[in-house]
Coordinates of C-alpha atoms in Angstrom, one line a residue:
M24 CA 1.5 -16.8 -20.9
E25 CA 2.2 -16.6 -24.7
N26 CA 3.7 -13.5 -26.2
S27 CA 0.8 -11.6 -27.8
D28 CA -0.2 -8.1 -28.8
P29 CA -1.0 -6.3 -25.6
V30 CA -3.8 -4.3 -27.3
T31 CA -5.5 -7.7 -28.3
L32 CA -4.9 -9.0 -24.9
T33 CA -6.5 -6.0 -23.2
R34 CA -9.5 -6.0 -25.5
R35 CA -10.1 -9.7 -25.0
R36 CA -9.8 -9.5 -21.3
A37 CA -11.9 -6.4 -21.2
L38 CA -14.7 -8.5 -22.8
T39 CA -14.2 -11.1 -20.1
V40 CA -14.5 -8.4 -17.3
A41 CA -17.5 -6.8 -19.0
G42 CA -19.1 -10.3 -19.3
G43 CA -18.6 -10.8 -15.5
V44 CA -20.4 -7.5 -14.9
L45 CA -23.3 -8.5 -17.1
A46 CA -23.5 -11.9 -15.6
G47 CA -23.6 -10.3 -12.1
A48 CA -26.4 -8.1 -13.2
A49 CA -28.5 -11.0 -14.4
L50 CA -27.9 -13.0 -11.3
A51 CA -28.7 -10.2 -8.9
Q52 CA -31.9 -9.4 -10.9
A53 CA -33.0 -12.9 -10.8
A54 CA -32.6 -12.8 -6.9
F55 CA -34.6 -9.5 -6.4
P56 CA -38.1 -11.1 -6.4
A57 CA -37.1 -12.7 -3.0
F58 CA -37.3 -9.2 -1.3
A59 CA -38.7 -6.8 -3.9
A60 CA -41.9 -6.4 -1.8
Q61 CA -39.8 -5.0 1.1
A62 CA -39.5 -1.2 1.4
Q63 CA -36.1 0.0 0.2
D64 CA -34.0 2.9 1.6
A65 CA -31.7 3.2 -1.5
D66 CA -30.7 1.3 -4.6
A67 CA -27.4 0.5 -2.9
I68 CA -25.6 0.8 0.4
V69 CA -21.8 1.2 0.6
V70 CA -20.0 0.4 3.7
G71 CA -16.8 2.4 4.1
H72 CA -16.0 5.8 2.9
G73 CA -12.4 5.2 1.9
L74 CA -11.0 5.4 -1.6
A75 CA -12.7 2.1 -2.8
G76 CA -16.0 3.3 -1.3
L77 CA -15.9 6.7 -2.9
V78 CA -15.1 5.2 -6.3
A79 CA -17.8 2.7 -6.1
T80 CA -20.3 5.3 -4.9
A81 CA -19.3 7.6 -7.7
E82 CA -19.9 4.9 -10.3
L83 CA -23.4 4.0 -8.7
A84 CA -24.4 7.6 -8.7
A85 CA -23.2 8.3 -12.2
A86 CA -25.5 5.5 -13.3
G87 CA -28.4 7.1 -11.6
R88 CA -28.7 5.0 -8.5
K89 CA -29.5 6.3 -5.1
V90 CA -26.8 5.4 -2.6
L91 CA -26.3 5.4 1.2
L92 CA -22.6 5.8 2.1
L93 CA -22.0 4.6 5.6
D94 CA -18.9 4.7 7.9
Q95 CA -18.3 4.5 11.5
E96 CA -15.9 7.5 11.4
P97 CA -17.0 11.2 11.2
E98 CA -16.9 13.2 8.1
A99 CA -13.3 14.5 8.8
S100 CA -12.0 11.0 7.9
L101 CA -13.7 10.8 4.4
G102 CA -11.1 9.3 2.0
G103 CA -9.7 6.9 4.7
Q104 CA -6.2 5.7 4.5
A105 CA -5.7 6.9 1.0
F106 CA -5.7 10.6 2.2
W107 CA -2.5 9.8 4.2
S108 CA -0.7 8.0 1.4
F109 CA 2.3 9.0 -0.7
G110 CA 0.1 8.8 -3.8
G111 CA 2.1 6.3 -5.7
L112 CA 0.5 4.6 -8.6
F113 CA 1.6 1.6 -10.7
F114 CA 1.5 2.5 -14.5
V115 CA 3.0 0.5 -17.4
D116 CA 4.6 2.1 -20.4
S117 CA 3.6 5.6 -19.2
A118 CA 4.4 9.0 -20.7
E119 CA 6.6 9.6 -17.6
Q120 CA 8.4 6.4 -18.0
R121 CA 9.2 7.2 -21.7
L122 CA 10.4 10.7 -20.7
M123 CA 12.9 9.0 -18.3
G124 CA 14.1 6.5 -21.0
V125 CA 12.4 3.5 -19.3
K126 CA 11.3 0.8 -21.7
D127 CA 8.3 -0.9 -20.2
S128 CA 5.7 -3.2 -21.6
H129 CA 2.6 -5.3 -20.7
D130 CA 4.6 -8.6 -21.0
L131 CA 7.3 -7.3 -18.8
A132 CA 4.9 -6.1 -16.2
W133 CA 3.0 -9.4 -16.2
Q134 CA 6.3 -11.3 -15.9
D135 CA 7.1 -9.2 -12.8
W136 CA 3.6 -9.6 -11.3
L137 CA 3.6 -13.4 -11.7
G138 CA 7.2 -13.6 -10.3
T139 CA 6.2 -11.5 -7.3
A140 CA 2.7 -12.9 -6.6
G141 CA 3.8 -16.6 -6.7
F142 CA 0.2 -17.7 -7.0
D143 CA 0.2 -21.4 -6.0
R144 CA -3.3 -22.1 -4.4
G145 CA -5.5 -23.6 -7.0
V146 CA -5.2 -21.1 -9.8
D147 CA -6.9 -23.6 -12.2
D148 CA -9.5 -24.7 -9.7
P149 CA -12.7 -22.5 -9.5
S150 CA -12.8 -23.1 -5.7
G151 CA -9.1 -22.4 -5.3
P152 CA -8.0 -19.4 -3.1
D153 CA -5.9 -18.0 -6.0
H154 CA -8.3 -18.7 -8.9
W155 CA -10.0 -15.3 -8.8
A156 CA -6.9 -13.5 -7.6
Y157 CA -5.1 -14.7 -10.7
K158 CA -8.0 -13.4 -13.0
W159 CA -8.0 -10.0 -11.1
A160 CA -4.2 -9.8 -11.6
E161 CA -4.6 -10.3 -15.3
A162 CA -7.3 -7.7 -15.5
Y163 CA -5.3 -5.2 -13.3
V164 CA -2.1 -5.4 -15.4
D165 CA -4.2 -4.9 -18.5
F166 CA -5.8 -1.9 -16.8
A167 CA -2.4 -0.4 -15.6
S168 CA -1.1 -1.0 -19.1
G169 CA -4.1 0.6 -20.8
E170 CA -6.7 3.0 -19.7
K171 CA -5.7 3.5 -16.1
R172 CA -3.6 6.6 -16.7
S173 CA -5.8 8.2 -19.3
W174 CA -8.9 7.6 -17.0
L175 CA -7.3 9.3 -14.0
A176 CA -5.7 12.0 -16.1
G177 CA -9.1 12.8 -17.4
L178 CA -10.2 13.4 -13.8
G179 CA -7.4 15.9 -13.4
M180 CA -4.6 13.8 -11.8
Q181 CA -1.0 14.6 -12.7
W182 CA 2.2 12.9 -11.7
F183 CA 5.7 13.9 -10.7
P184 CA 7.8 13.4 -13.8
I185 CA 10.6 11.4 -12.2
V186 CA 9.3 7.7 -11.9
G187 CA 10.4 5.8 -8.7
W188 CA 11.9 2.5 -8.7
A189 CA 10.3 0.7 -5.7
E190 CA 10.6 -3.0 -4.6
R191 CA 13.6 -3.9 -7.0
G192 CA 13.3 -7.6 -6.2
G193 CA 15.3 -10.7 -5.4
G194 CA 17.8 -10.8 -8.1
L195 CA 16.3 -12.9 -10.9
A196 CA 14.5 -11.7 -14.1
D197 CA 11.5 -13.9 -13.5
G198 CA 11.4 -13.6 -9.7
H199 CA 10.1 -10.9 -7.4
G200 CA 10.4 -7.3 -8.1
N201 CA 9.9 -4.5 -10.6
S202 CA 12.4 -4.9 -13.5
V203 CA 12.0 -1.2 -14.3
P204 CA 10.7 2.0 -12.4
R205 CA 7.0 2.1 -12.2
F206 CA 6.1 4.0 -9.0
H207 CA 4.5 7.3 -10.2
V208 CA 3.9 9.8 -7.4
T209 CA 0.7 11.8 -7.8
W210 CA 1.2 15.6 -7.8
G211 CA -0.7 16.4 -4.6
T212 CA 0.0 12.9 -3.1
G213 CA -2.8 10.9 -1.5
P214 CA -5.3 13.8 -1.1
A215 CA -5.0 14.5 -4.8
V216 CA -6.0 10.8 -5.5
V217 CA -9.0 11.1 -3.2
E218 CA -10.2 14.5 -4.5
P219 CA -11.7 13.8 -7.9
F220 CA -13.8 11.0 -6.4
E221 CA -14.8 13.0 -3.3
K222 CA -15.9 15.8 -5.6
K223 CA -18.0 13.4 -7.7
V224 CA -19.7 12.0 -4.5
R225 CA -20.4 15.3 -3.1
A226 CA -21.9 16.6 -6.3
A227 CA -24.1 13.5 -6.2
V228 CA -25.0 14.4 -2.6
D229 CA -26.1 17.9 -3.8
A230 CA -28.1 16.2 -6.7
G231 CA -30.0 13.9 -4.2
R232 CA -28.5 10.7 -5.4
V233 CA -26.1 10.1 -2.4
T234 CA -26.6 10.4 1.3
F235 CA -23.8 10.3 3.8
R236 CA -24.4 8.4 6.9
F237 CA -21.4 9.1 9.2
R238 CA -21.1 7.5 12.5
H239 CA -23.1 4.5 11.4
R240 CA -21.2 1.3 12.5
V241 CA -22.5 -1.8 10.6
D242 CA -22.6 -4.7 12.9
E243 CA -24.7 -7.1 10.6
L244 CA -25.5 -7.8 7.0
M245 CA -29.1 -8.7 6.7
T246 CA -30.1 -11.5 4.4
T247 CA -33.4 -12.6 3.0
G248 CA -33.7 -15.9 1.1
G249 CA -30.0 -16.3 0.7
A250 CA -29.5 -12.7 -0.6
V251 CA -28.0 -9.7 1.2
T252 CA -30.8 -7.2 1.6
G253 CA -29.4 -4.5 3.9
V254 CA -27.4 -3.7 7.0
R255 CA -28.0 -3.2 10.7
G256 CA -25.9 -1.6 13.3
A257 CA -25.3 1.2 15.9
I258 CA -25.3 4.9 15.5
L259 CA -22.2 6.2 17.4
E260 CA -22.3 9.6 19.1
P261 CA -21.2 12.6 17.1
S262 CA -17.5 13.2 17.1
G263 CA -15.3 16.2 16.5
A264 CA -12.1 13.9 16.2
A265 CA -9.7 15.3 13.5
R266 CA -8.9 13.1 10.6
G267 CA -6.9 10.2 11.6
K268 CA -7.6 10.6 15.3
P269 CA -9.4 7.9 17.2
S270 CA -13.1 8.6 17.6
S271 CA -15.6 7.7 20.4
R272 CA -17.3 4.3 20.3
T273 CA -20.3 5.4 22.5
V274 CA -23.6 4.1 21.0
V275 CA -26.5 6.4 21.0
G276 CA -29.0 4.6 18.8
E277 CA -29.5 1.8 16.3
F278 CA -30.3 1.6 12.6
E279 CA -31.6 -0.8 10.0
L280 CA -31.3 0.0 6.2
R281 CA -32.4 -1.9 3.2
A282 CA -31.2 -2.0 -0.3
P283 CA -31.0 -4.7 -3.1
V284 CA -27.2 -4.2 -3.1
V285 CA -24.5 -3.8 -0.5
V286 CA -21.0 -3.0 -1.4
V287 CA -18.4 -3.6 1.4
T288 CA -15.3 -1.4 1.2
S289 CA -14.3 -1.2 4.8
G290 CA -10.4 -1.7 4.5
G291 CA -8.0 -4.1 6.1
I292 CA -6.7 -5.1 9.6
G293 CA -3.5 -3.0 9.9
A294 CA -4.4 -1.2 13.1
N295 CA -5.6 -4.4 14.9
H296 CA -2.3 -5.9 16.0
D297 CA -4.2 -8.9 17.5
L298 CA -5.6 -9.8 14.2
V299 CA -2.3 -9.2 12.6
R300 CA -0.6 -11.7 14.9
A301 CA -3.5 -14.2 14.7
N302 CA -3.0 -14.4 10.9
W303 CA 0.8 -14.0 10.9
P304 CA 2.2 -16.8 8.6
A305 CA 4.8 -19.2 9.9
R306 CA 6.9 -18.6 6.7
L307 CA 7.7 -15.0 8.1
G308 CA 8.8 -16.4 11.5
T309 CA 7.1 -15.7 14.7
P310 CA 4.9 -12.6 15.1
P311 CA 6.7 -9.6 16.5
K312 CA 6.0 -8.7 20.1
S313 CA 6.5 -5.0 19.3
M314 CA 5.1 -3.2 16.2
I315 CA 4.2 0.3 15.3
T316 CA 1.1 1.2 13.2
G317 CA 1.0 2.5 9.7
V318 CA -2.8 3.2 9.6
P319 CA -5.3 4.9 11.7
A320 CA -7.2 3.0 14.5
H321 CA -10.4 2.5 12.6
V322 CA -8.6 0.1 10.2
D323 CA -9.8 -2.7 12.5
G324 CA -11.0 -5.5 10.2
R325 CA -14.4 -5.8 11.7
M326 CA -16.3 -6.1 8.4
L327 CA -14.3 -9.2 7.4
A328 CA -15.9 -11.3 10.1
I329 CA -19.3 -9.7 9.7
T330 CA -19.3 -10.4 6.0
E331 CA -18.2 -13.9 6.7
Q332 CA -21.1 -14.5 9.0
A333 CA -23.4 -13.5 6.1
G334 CA -21.7 -16.3 4.0
G335 CA -18.8 -14.5 2.5
R336 CA -15.7 -16.5 1.8
I337 CA -12.3 -15.2 3.2
V338 CA -9.2 -16.5 1.5
N339 CA -5.4 -16.0 1.9
P340 CA -5.7 -14.3 5.3
D341 CA -2.1 -15.2 6.0
R342 CA -0.9 -12.9 3.2
M343 CA 0.0 -9.5 4.4
W344 CA 2.3 -6.6 3.8
H345 CA 4.3 -4.9 6.6
Y346 CA 7.2 -2.6 6.3
T347 CA 10.6 -3.1 7.9
E348 CA 11.8 0.5 7.9
G349 CA 9.3 2.1 10.4
L350 CA 10.0 5.1 12.6
Q351 CA 8.2 6.1 15.7
N352 CA 6.4 9.3 14.9
Y353 CA 7.5 12.0 17.4
D354 CA 4.2 13.8 16.7
P355 CA 1.7 10.9 16.4
I356 CA -1.8 11.3 14.9
W357 CA -3.1 7.9 15.8
P358 CA -2.0 5.4 18.5
D359 CA 1.5 3.9 17.9
H360 CA 1.7 6.0 14.8
G361 CA 4.6 4.9 12.6
I362 CA 6.2 6.5 9.5
R363 CA 8.1 4.4 6.9
I364 CA 11.3 5.5 5.3
L365 CA 11.3 5.0 1.6
P366 CA 15.0 4.4 1.2
G367 CA 17.4 4.7 -1.6
P368 CA 19.9 1.8 -2.1
S369 CA 22.9 3.2 -0.3
S370 CA 22.5 2.8 3.5
M371 CA 24.1 -0.3 5.1
W372 CA 21.5 -2.6 6.8
F373 CA 22.4 -4.5 10.1
D374 CA 20.4 -6.7 12.3
A375 CA 20.0 -6.0 16.0
T376 CA 23.3 -7.6 16.9
G377 CA 25.2 -5.6 14.3
K378 CA 25.5 -8.3 11.6
R379 CA 25.0 -6.9 8.1
F380 CA 22.2 -8.4 6.0
S381 CA 23.0 -9.9 2.6
A382 CA 21.2 -9.7 -0.8
P383 CA 18.2 -9.4 -1.3
D384 CA 18.0 -7.7 2.1
I385 CA 19.0 -4.4 0.6
P386 CA 17.2 -1.1 1.1
G387 CA 14.3 -1.0 -1.5
Y388 CA 14.7 -4.5 -2.8
D389 CA 12.6 -7.2 -1.1
T390 CA 10.4 -6.1 1.8
L391 CA 9.0 -9.5 2.9
H392 CA 12.4 -11.4 2.6
T393 CA 13.9 -8.7 4.8
L394 CA 11.0 -9.0 7.3
K395 CA 11.6 -12.8 7.5
S396 CA 15.4 -12.1 7.9
I397 CA 14.7 -9.7 10.7
R398 CA 12.3 -12.1 12.5
D399 CA 14.9 -14.9 12.2
T400 CA 17.2 -12.9 14.5
G401 CA 14.8 -13.0 17.4
Y402 CA 14.5 -9.2 17.6
D403 CA 11.9 -6.8 16.4
Y404 CA 14.2 -4.1 15.1
S405 CA 17.1 -3.6 12.8
W406 CA 19.5 -0.8 11.9
F407 CA 20.5 1.4 9.0
V408 CA 24.0 2.9 9.3
T409 CA 24.4 5.8 6.9
T410 CA 25.6 9.3 6.3
Q411 CA 24.2 12.7 6.1
K412 CA 25.1 12.7 2.4
I413 CA 22.9 9.6 1.8
I414 CA 19.9 10.7 3.9
A415 CA 19.9 14.1 2.3
K416 CA 19.3 12.5 -1.2
E417 CA 17.9 9.1 -0.6
F418 CA 15.5 9.3 2.4
A419 CA 11.9 10.0 1.8
L420 CA 9.0 9.4 4.3
S421 CA 5.7 7.8 3.6
G422 CA 2.6 9.9 4.1
S423 CA 1.0 13.0 2.6
E424 CA 1.8 14.9 5.7
Q425 CA 5.5 14.2 5.6
N426 CA 5.8 15.5 2.1
P427 CA 4.5 19.0 2.1
D428 CA 6.2 20.1 -1.2
L429 CA 4.4 17.3 -3.1
T430 CA 1.1 17.4 -1.2
E431 CA 0.8 21.2 -1.4
K432 CA 2.1 21.3 -5.0
N433 CA 4.9 23.7 -4.0
I434 CA 7.5 23.7 -6.8
W435 CA 10.0 25.8 -5.0
M436 CA 9.9 23.7 -1.9
L437 CA 10.4 20.7 -4.0
L438 CA 13.3 22.2 -5.8
S439 CA 15.0 22.9 -2.5
R440 CA 15.6 19.2 -2.2
I441 CA 18.4 19.8 -4.6
W442 CA 20.6 21.8 -2.1
Q443 CA 19.2 20.7 1.4
T444 CA 17.9 17.7 3.3
P445 CA 14.1 18.0 3.3
E446 CA 12.7 19.5 6.5
P447 CA 10.6 16.5 7.6
I448 CA 13.7 14.3 7.5
E449 CA 15.7 16.8 9.5
R450 CA 12.9 16.9 12.1
F451 CA 12.8 13.2 12.5
K452 CA 16.6 13.2 12.8
E453 CA 16.4 15.9 15.5
K454 CA 13.3 14.8 17.4
G455 CA 12.7 11.2 16.5
A456 CA 13.3 8.5 19.0
D457 CA 15.2 6.2 16.5
F458 CA 18.0 8.4 15.3
V459 CA 21.6 8.4 16.6
V460 CA 24.0 11.0 15.1
A461 CA 27.7 11.1 15.8
D462 CA 31.0 12.4 14.3
S463 CA 32.8 9.1 14.9
L464 CA 31.9 5.4 14.6
G465 CA 32.9 4.9 18.4
E466 CA 30.3 7.6 19.4
L467 CA 27.8 6.1 17.0
V468 CA 28.0 2.6 18.4
A469 CA 27.8 3.9 22.0
G470 CA 24.6 5.9 21.1
M471 CA 23.1 2.8 19.4
N472 CA 23.7 0.7 22.4
E473 CA 22.4 3.4 24.7
L474 CA 19.2 3.8 22.7
T475 CA 18.3 0.1 22.8
G476 CA 19.8 -0.6 26.2
D477 CA 20.9 -4.0 25.3
G478 CA 24.6 -3.4 24.4
L479 CA 24.5 -5.7 21.3
I480 CA 26.5 -3.8 18.9
D481 CA 30.3 -4.4 19.0
L482 CA 32.4 -1.6 17.7
A483 CA 35.2 -3.7 16.2
G484 CA 32.6 -5.9 14.4
L485 CA 30.7 -3.1 13.0
K486 CA 33.9 -1.3 12.0
R487 CA 35.3 -4.4 10.2
Q488 CA 32.1 -4.8 8.1
I489 CA 31.8 -1.1 7.2
E490 CA 35.6 -1.0 6.2
A491 CA 35.1 -4.1 4.1
R492 CA 32.2 -2.5 2.1
D493 CA 34.1 0.8 1.7
R494 CA 37.1 -1.0 0.1
E495 CA 34.7 -2.1 -2.6
I496 CA 34.1 1.5 -3.7
D497 CA 37.7 1.9 -5.0
N498 CA 36.9 0.1 -8.3
P499 CA 34.0 0.6 -10.8
Y500 CA 33.3 -3.2 -10.3
T501 CA 32.8 -5.3 -7.2
K502 CA 31.5 -8.6 -5.7
D503 CA 29.4 -6.6 -3.1
A504 CA 25.8 -7.0 -4.3
Q505 CA 24.7 -3.7 -2.6
V506 CA 27.5 -1.8 -4.3
M507 CA 26.5 -3.3 -7.6
G508 CA 22.9 -2.2 -6.9
I509 CA 24.1 1.5 -6.2
R510 CA 25.9 1.5 -9.5
N511 CA 23.0 0.1 -11.3
A512 CA 20.7 2.7 -9.8
L513 CA 23.0 5.5 -10.9
N514 CA 22.6 4.2 -14.5
Y515 CA 18.8 5.3 -14.2
P516 CA 18.5 9.1 -14.6
G517 CA 15.6 9.2 -12.2
D518 CA 17.7 7.7 -9.4
T519 CA 20.7 10.0 -10.3
L520 CA 18.5 13.1 -10.1
S521 CA 16.5 12.4 -7.0
R522 CA 17.0 9.1 -5.2
T523 CA 20.6 7.9 -5.1
A524 CA 23.6 9.7 -3.6
S525 CA 26.9 9.6 -5.5
I526 CA 28.7 6.5 -4.4
H527 CA 31.1 7.1 -1.4
K528 CA 32.6 5.4 1.6
I529 CA 30.5 5.3 4.7
L530 CA 33.4 6.3 6.8
D531 CA 34.3 9.3 4.6
P532 CA 34.4 12.3 6.9
G533 CA 33.3 14.6 4.1
A534 CA 30.0 12.6 3.8
G535 CA 29.2 12.9 7.6
P536 CA 28.1 13.0 10.2
L537 CA 27.4 9.3 10.7
I538 CA 23.8 8.3 11.4
A539 CA 22.2 5.2 12.7
V540 CA 18.5 4.6 12.4
R541 CA 16.7 2.0 14.4
L542 CA 14.1 0.4 12.2
N543 CA 10.8 -0.9 13.6
I544 CA 8.3 -3.3 12.0
L545 CA 5.4 -1.2 10.7
T546 CA 2.0 -2.7 10.0
R547 CA 0.3 -1.8 6.8
K548 CA -1.7 -3.9 4.4
T549 CA -3.9 -7.0 4.2
L550 CA -3.3 -8.9 1.0
G551 CA -6.0 -11.5 1.4
G552 CA -9.7 -11.1 2.1
L553 CA -13.1 -11.6 0.7
Q554 CA -13.0 -13.6 -2.5
T555 CA -14.8 -11.9 -5.3
D556 CA -15.4 -12.6 -9.0
L557 CA -14.4 -10.0 -11.7
S558 CA -17.6 -8.0 -11.0
G559 CA -16.8 -7.7 -7.3
R560 CA -19.5 -10.2 -6.2
V561 CA -18.6 -11.9 -2.9
L562 CA -18.5 -15.7 -3.2
H563 CA -20.1 -17.9 -0.7
H564 CA -17.8 -19.8 1.6
G565 CA -19.8 -23.1 1.1
S566 CA -21.0 -23.2 -2.5
G567 CA -18.5 -20.9 -4.1
N568 CA -21.4 -19.1 -5.9
P569 CA -21.8 -15.2 -5.8
I570 CA -23.9 -14.1 -2.9
P571 CA -26.9 -12.1 -4.4
G572 CA -26.8 -8.5 -3.4
L573 CA -23.3 -8.6 -1.9
Y574 CA -20.1 -6.9 -3.4
A575 CA -16.8 -6.0 -2.0
A576 CA -13.8 -3.8 -3.2
G577 CA -10.5 -2.4 -1.9
E578 CA -8.4 -3.9 0.8
V579 CA -11.2 -5.9 2.4
A580 CA -11.3 -7.9 -0.8
G581 CA -7.6 -8.3 -1.0
F582 CA -7.8 -5.4 -3.6
G583 CA -9.8 -7.8 -5.8
G584 CA -10.5 -11.5 -5.9
G585 CA -9.2 -12.2 -2.2
G586 CA -5.6 -11.6 -3.1
V587 CA -4.7 -9.9 -6.4
H588 CA -1.1 -9.3 -5.2
G589 CA -0.5 -12.9 -4.2
Y590 CA 2.3 -13.1 -1.6
R591 CA 4.0 -9.8 -2.3
S592 CA 3.3 -6.4 -3.8
L593 CA 5.1 -4.5 -6.6
E594 CA 4.2 -1.3 -4.8
G595 CA 2.1 1.5 -6.2
T596 CA -0.6 -1.1 -6.5
F597 CA -2.6 -0.5 -3.3
L598 CA -4.2 2.7 -4.3
G599 CA -4.6 1.4 -7.8
G600 CA -6.3 -1.7 -6.5
C601 CA -8.8 0.4 -4.6
L602 CA -9.5 2.5 -7.8
F603 CA -9.8 -0.6 -10.0
S604 CA -11.8 -2.9 -7.7
G605 CA -14.1 0.0 -6.6
R606 CA -14.8 0.9 -10.2
Q607 CA -15.6 -2.7 -11.1
A608 CA -17.8 -3.3 -8.1
G609 CA -19.6 0.1 -8.5
R610 CA -20.3 -0.6 -12.2
A611 CA -21.5 -4.2 -11.6
A612 CA -23.7 -3.1 -8.7
A613 CA -25.1 -0.3 -11.0
A614 CA -25.9 -2.9 -13.8
A615 CA -27.4 -5.2 -11.3
T616 CA -29.9 -2.6 -10.1
A617 CA -30.7 -1.2 -13.5

């Protein structure tokens, strides 16, 4: 991409995106006569009440459309996965970045996105799996560099002023990873991201423009003359299941609803381990036998196959995003509930046999490369060996419920992180099944071997590797890539303030006690999905043309285009992908039904 004025780029591509919306409107209107005589239950049906579904519904309602919002879950789960998220959003050249002295730009972000995505499947071929994914990536980086922050701020969102530096990459400027910190934590975490759109939708319910249909499980997309004209499915019995808890699948009735537009926003496959394993790519090794789950049970991938049966094209199903730093939740909400550690750069990372990983398999650097390295060992877990000083400063846990200070907007609780380890971390250290705490390395190794029952960790071998790393601390320069990374992090004020412990030796008694953490593979995101054009129209698996009346947004569409992230994510882009693709699809569907 040539170096150009980002403002000009944004305006030009905005015209391209707008053109896609108008073209979608014209095509859908041309298709309406095929079923215009049939009685309609609404102007649009949205399938899935997660974040993308709420955004699409809000856009449709704002345009005056009558919408039916369906979901198989009860009302308690409104907002879907986004409610449970840490609330991280990817912005480029934001006010928060400038406050922290970070120099970011559209061109730098686009360089990072391309180096991370690695688009290589027919980018220039209109029928290629990456053709629309690439176009969505261009549009999304423009969005993140332009109106994204002001749009959300106008809805009342605010962000923690210290910008996080997630997914730092593989070591090359034009390769994978964020060159600068871009992870903006929403003040109020995931619930605060959901809130403004839920309010908009509930206001539209009060105004008679939106109707909720909870416990409505879609089993089929109905078609007439090649156009999608409605949905058919089962009504599930009422459920009092709390948010995130599994709900009953007992069928008590059937339904059939018609509308000229159906928007699918049903999420990914993260809770369906069978689907995860079936789509697991060989490049990441063999599928794990044991995984824990980072999403509620209703994230089952059903609508992918159902939409495919209606003609929708699924692309890049082998691209997925799973974390390597998963903890078994001692107080689970959903089955096999796992929590991810969001680590700082200082813990030492070892495989199941006690061999230290090398760069880029460093905490916070390259998630999928580390996943492949773990799978190459033949084991489904790995280890952090760290200190109390490190976990007090560097460990954060994913999930709104694991960050009560940020979620509840409690400034005093947030400030307490300065002088004490956050309470959720201490609870996991005390009650979690994956922690070993000891005053000596010998006791630590004995505890590690007892925890797994396999006796793989050799005390002498582990001691040799830790002492070798500790010797590299004596000088302000080093050949150890991880130690370089720690010193690099300490040059960023945000890391110094909140995410990186002062550099010290692991075996320093003053930094103890010693802590070992068994890390499990944690399922999370689907990066491929239904292929869509820039207006969110689902493309036909045969002709490649848009299917009249059918749109998709969010994770089910690979967050746009069937894979906007390519092979990897820059983090902070999952919620943003739901927001952007939901907005695009909602506006296009509204235009198509004008």
